Tab-separated table of C-alpha atoms and ligand atoms in Angstrom:
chain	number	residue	atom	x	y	z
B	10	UNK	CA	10.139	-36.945	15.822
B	11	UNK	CA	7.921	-34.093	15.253
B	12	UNK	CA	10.243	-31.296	13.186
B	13	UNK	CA	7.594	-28.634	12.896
B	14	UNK	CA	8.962	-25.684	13.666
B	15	UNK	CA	5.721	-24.014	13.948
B	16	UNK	CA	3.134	-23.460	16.731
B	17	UNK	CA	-0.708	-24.504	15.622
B	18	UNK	CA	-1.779	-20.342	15.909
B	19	UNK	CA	1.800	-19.377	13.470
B	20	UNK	CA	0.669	-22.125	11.290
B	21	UNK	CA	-2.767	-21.203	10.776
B	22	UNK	CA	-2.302	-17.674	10.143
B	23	UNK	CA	0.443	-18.019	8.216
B	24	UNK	CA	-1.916	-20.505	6.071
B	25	UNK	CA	-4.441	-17.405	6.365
B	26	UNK	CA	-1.745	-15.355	5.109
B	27	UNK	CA	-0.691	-17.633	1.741
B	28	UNK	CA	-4.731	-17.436	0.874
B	29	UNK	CA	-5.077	-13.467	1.236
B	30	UNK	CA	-2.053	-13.419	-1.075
B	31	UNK	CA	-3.888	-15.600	-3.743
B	32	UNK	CA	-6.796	-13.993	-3.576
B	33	UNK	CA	-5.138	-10.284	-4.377
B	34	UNK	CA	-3.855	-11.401	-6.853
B	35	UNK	CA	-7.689	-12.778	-8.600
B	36	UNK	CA	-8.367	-8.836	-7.496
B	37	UNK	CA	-5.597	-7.570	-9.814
B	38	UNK	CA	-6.242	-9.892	-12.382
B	39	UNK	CA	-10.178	-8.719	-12.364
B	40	UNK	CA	-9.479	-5.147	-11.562
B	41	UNK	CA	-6.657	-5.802	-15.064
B	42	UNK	CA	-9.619	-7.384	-17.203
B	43	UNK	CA	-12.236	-4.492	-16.132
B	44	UNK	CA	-9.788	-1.832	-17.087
B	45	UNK	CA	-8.583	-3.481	-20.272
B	46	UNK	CA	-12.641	-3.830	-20.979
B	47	UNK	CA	-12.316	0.318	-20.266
B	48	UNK	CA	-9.929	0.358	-22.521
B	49	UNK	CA	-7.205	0.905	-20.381
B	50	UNK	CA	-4.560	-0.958	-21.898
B	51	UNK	CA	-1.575	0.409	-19.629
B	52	UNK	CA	-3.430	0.110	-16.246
B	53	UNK	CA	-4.672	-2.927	-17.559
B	54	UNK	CA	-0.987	-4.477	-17.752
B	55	UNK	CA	0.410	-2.664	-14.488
B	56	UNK	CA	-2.225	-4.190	-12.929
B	57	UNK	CA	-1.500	-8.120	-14.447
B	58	UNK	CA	2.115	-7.665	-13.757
B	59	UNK	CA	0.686	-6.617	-9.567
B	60	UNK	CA	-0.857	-9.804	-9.898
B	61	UNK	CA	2.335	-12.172	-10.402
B	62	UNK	CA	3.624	-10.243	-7.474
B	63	UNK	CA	0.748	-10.807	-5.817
B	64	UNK	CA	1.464	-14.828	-6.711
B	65	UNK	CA	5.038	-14.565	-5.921
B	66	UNK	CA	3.874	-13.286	-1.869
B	67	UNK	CA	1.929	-16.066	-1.852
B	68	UNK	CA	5.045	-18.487	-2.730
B	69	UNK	CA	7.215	-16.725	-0.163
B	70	UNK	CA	5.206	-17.368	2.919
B	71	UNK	CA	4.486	-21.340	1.545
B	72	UNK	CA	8.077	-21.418	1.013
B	73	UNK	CA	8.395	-20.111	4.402
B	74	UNK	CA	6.103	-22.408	6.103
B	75	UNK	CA	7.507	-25.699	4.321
B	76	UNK	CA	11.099	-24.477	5.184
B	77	UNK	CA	10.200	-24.676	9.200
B	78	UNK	CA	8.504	-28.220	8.777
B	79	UNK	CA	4.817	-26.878	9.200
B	80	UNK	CA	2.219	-27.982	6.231
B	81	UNK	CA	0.657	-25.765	4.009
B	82	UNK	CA	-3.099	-25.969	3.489
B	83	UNK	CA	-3.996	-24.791	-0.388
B	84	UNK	CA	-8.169	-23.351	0.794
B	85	UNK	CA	-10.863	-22.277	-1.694
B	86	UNK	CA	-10.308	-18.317	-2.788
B	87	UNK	CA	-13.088	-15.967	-2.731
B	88	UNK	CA	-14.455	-14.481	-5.879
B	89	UNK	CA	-13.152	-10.795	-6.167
B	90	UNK	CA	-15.264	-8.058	-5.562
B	91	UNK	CA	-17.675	-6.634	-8.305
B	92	UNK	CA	-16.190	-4.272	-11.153
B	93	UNK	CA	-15.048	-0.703	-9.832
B	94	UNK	CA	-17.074	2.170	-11.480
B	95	UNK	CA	-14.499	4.240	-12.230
B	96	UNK	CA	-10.380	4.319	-12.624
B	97	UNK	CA	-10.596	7.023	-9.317
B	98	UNK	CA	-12.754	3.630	-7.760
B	99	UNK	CA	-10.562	1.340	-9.065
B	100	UNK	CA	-7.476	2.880	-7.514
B	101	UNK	CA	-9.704	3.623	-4.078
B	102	UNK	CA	-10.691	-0.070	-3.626
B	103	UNK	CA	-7.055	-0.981	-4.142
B	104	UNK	CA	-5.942	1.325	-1.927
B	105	UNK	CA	-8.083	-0.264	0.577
B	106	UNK	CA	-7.163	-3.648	-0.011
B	107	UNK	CA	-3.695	-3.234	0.748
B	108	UNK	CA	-4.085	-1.291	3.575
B	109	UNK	CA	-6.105	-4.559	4.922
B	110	UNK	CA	-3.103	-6.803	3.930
B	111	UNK	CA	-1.160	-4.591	5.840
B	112	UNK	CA	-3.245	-5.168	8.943
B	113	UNK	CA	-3.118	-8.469	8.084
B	114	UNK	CA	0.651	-8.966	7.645
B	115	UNK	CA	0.590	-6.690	11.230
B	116	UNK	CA	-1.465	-9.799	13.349
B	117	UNK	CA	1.057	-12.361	11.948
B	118	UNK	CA	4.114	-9.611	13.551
B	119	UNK	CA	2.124	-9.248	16.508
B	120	UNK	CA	1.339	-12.972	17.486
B	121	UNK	CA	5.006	-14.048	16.752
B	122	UNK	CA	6.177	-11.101	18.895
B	123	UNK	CA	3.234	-12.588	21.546
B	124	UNK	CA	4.554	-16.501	21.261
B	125	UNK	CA	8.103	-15.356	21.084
B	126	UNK	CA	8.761	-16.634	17.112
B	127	UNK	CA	11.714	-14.566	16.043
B	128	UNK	CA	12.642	-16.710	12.787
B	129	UNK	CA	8.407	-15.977	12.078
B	130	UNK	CA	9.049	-12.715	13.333
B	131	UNK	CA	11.782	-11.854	11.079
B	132	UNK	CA	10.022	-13.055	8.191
B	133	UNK	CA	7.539	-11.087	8.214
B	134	UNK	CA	9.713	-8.027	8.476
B	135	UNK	CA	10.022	-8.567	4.714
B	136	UNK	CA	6.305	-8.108	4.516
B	137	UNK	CA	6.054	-4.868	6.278
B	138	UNK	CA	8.673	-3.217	4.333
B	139	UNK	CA	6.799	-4.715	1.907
B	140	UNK	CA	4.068	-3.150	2.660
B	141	UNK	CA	5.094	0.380	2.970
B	142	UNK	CA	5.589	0.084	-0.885
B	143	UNK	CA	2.802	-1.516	-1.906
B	144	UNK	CA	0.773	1.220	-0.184
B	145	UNK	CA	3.098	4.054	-1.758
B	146	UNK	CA	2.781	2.295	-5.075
B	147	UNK	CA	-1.466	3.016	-5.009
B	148	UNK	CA	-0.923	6.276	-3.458
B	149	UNK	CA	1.318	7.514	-6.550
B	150	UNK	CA	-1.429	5.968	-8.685
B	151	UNK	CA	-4.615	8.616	-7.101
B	152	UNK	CA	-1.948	11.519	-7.111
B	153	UNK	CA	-1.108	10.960	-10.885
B	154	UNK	CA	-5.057	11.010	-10.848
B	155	UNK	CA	-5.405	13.599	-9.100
B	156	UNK	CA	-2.563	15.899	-11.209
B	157	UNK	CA	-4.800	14.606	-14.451
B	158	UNK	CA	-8.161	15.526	-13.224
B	159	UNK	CA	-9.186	13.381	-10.933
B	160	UNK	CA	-13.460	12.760	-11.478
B	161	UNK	CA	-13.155	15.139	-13.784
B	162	UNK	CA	-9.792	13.853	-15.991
B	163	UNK	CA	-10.156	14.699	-19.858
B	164	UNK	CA	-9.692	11.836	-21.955
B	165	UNK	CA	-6.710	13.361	-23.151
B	166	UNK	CA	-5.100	13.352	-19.729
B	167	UNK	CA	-6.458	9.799	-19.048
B	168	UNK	CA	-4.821	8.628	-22.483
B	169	UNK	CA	-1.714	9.578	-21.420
B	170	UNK	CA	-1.702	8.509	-17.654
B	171	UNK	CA	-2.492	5.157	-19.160
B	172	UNK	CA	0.376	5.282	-21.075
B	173	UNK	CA	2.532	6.313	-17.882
B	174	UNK	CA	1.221	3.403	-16.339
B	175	UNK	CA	1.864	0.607	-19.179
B	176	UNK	CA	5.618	1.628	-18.197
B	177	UNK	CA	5.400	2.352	-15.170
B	178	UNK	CA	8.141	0.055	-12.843
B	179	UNK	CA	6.654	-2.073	-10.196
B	180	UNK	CA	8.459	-1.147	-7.215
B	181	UNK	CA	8.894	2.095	-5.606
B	182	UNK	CA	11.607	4.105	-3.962
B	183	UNK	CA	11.140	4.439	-0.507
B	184	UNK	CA	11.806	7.423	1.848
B	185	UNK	CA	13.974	5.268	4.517
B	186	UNK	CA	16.191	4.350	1.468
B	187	UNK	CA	16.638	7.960	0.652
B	188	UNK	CA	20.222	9.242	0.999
B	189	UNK	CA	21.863	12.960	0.768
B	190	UNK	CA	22.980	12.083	-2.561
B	191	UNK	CA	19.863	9.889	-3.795
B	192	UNK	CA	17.233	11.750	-1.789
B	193	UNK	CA	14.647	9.842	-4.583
R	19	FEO	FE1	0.961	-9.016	-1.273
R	19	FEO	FE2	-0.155	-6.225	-2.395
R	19	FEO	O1	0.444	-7.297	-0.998
């Protein structure tokens, strides 16, 4: 009896999904080692500790896929992109890259919405709350750019953005959390 919960197209993309996960987190981990090169200690370690989040996406949506009887299909990752140039590139490129997850996670919403998948269509709900923080995390990272300098930071106000960064926490309030009391 055939227990896969799981049409061929949810599979696939799902499997689509689980490498795009893997492979942001090589970005993070090259984008850490570049920056810790720079010597960018702090961004260097916000950005390693992105990557085990990055990891523990991809878990999720195997988990996910094993849990409704599909298989999971472990592919060959591309190699990250080349170094950024700068920390205002380096932010930029991420900024990008998540916004193309997002799009990503959106065509997994949209073909379970199409086939009628609401278990696959509630899962991915996670992901697009998700989402809306990991976006909001990079755009805090070019303001606090910005507010230092931006092209033009002084060492001085890099030093200590670094430093912001090396404790700065991982996830990020979000505005539809936001209460009269806790409007952060
Ligand atoms: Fe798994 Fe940064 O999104």
């Amino acid at each position: 009896m055939d227990t896969n919960r799981l049409s061929k197209k949810i599979e696939a993309i799902l499997n689509r999904q689980v490498t795009k996960e893997a492979e942001a987190a090589q970005i993070y981990l090259s984008y850490g080692c570049w920056a810790d090169g720079e010597g960018y200690g702090g961004v260097a370690n916000f950005l390693f500790r992105h990557a085990n989040e990055e990891r523990n996406h991809m878990m999720k949506v195997m988990r996910y896929i094993m849990d409704r009887g599909g298989s999971v299909k472990i592919e060959a990752i591309k190699a990250p992109p080349s170094n950024p140039k700068n920390l205002q590139d380096c932010f930029e490129k991420t900024f990008k890259h998540e916004v193309d997850n997002s799009n990503s996670i959106y065509e997994i919403v949209n073909l379970a919405n199409e086939e009628k998948d609401w278990a696959t269509y509630n899962f991915a709900q996670w992901f697009v709350k998700e989402q809306i923080e990991e976006e909001k995390l990079v755009m805090d990272l070019l303001d606090k750019l910005k507010i230092a300098g931006g092209p033009k930071a002084s060492n001085e106000s890099l030093f200590n953005l670094d430093k912001e960064l090396a404790e700065m926490p991982d996830e990020v309030p979000l505005a539809r959390e936001a209460t009269e009391d806790n409007p952060e």
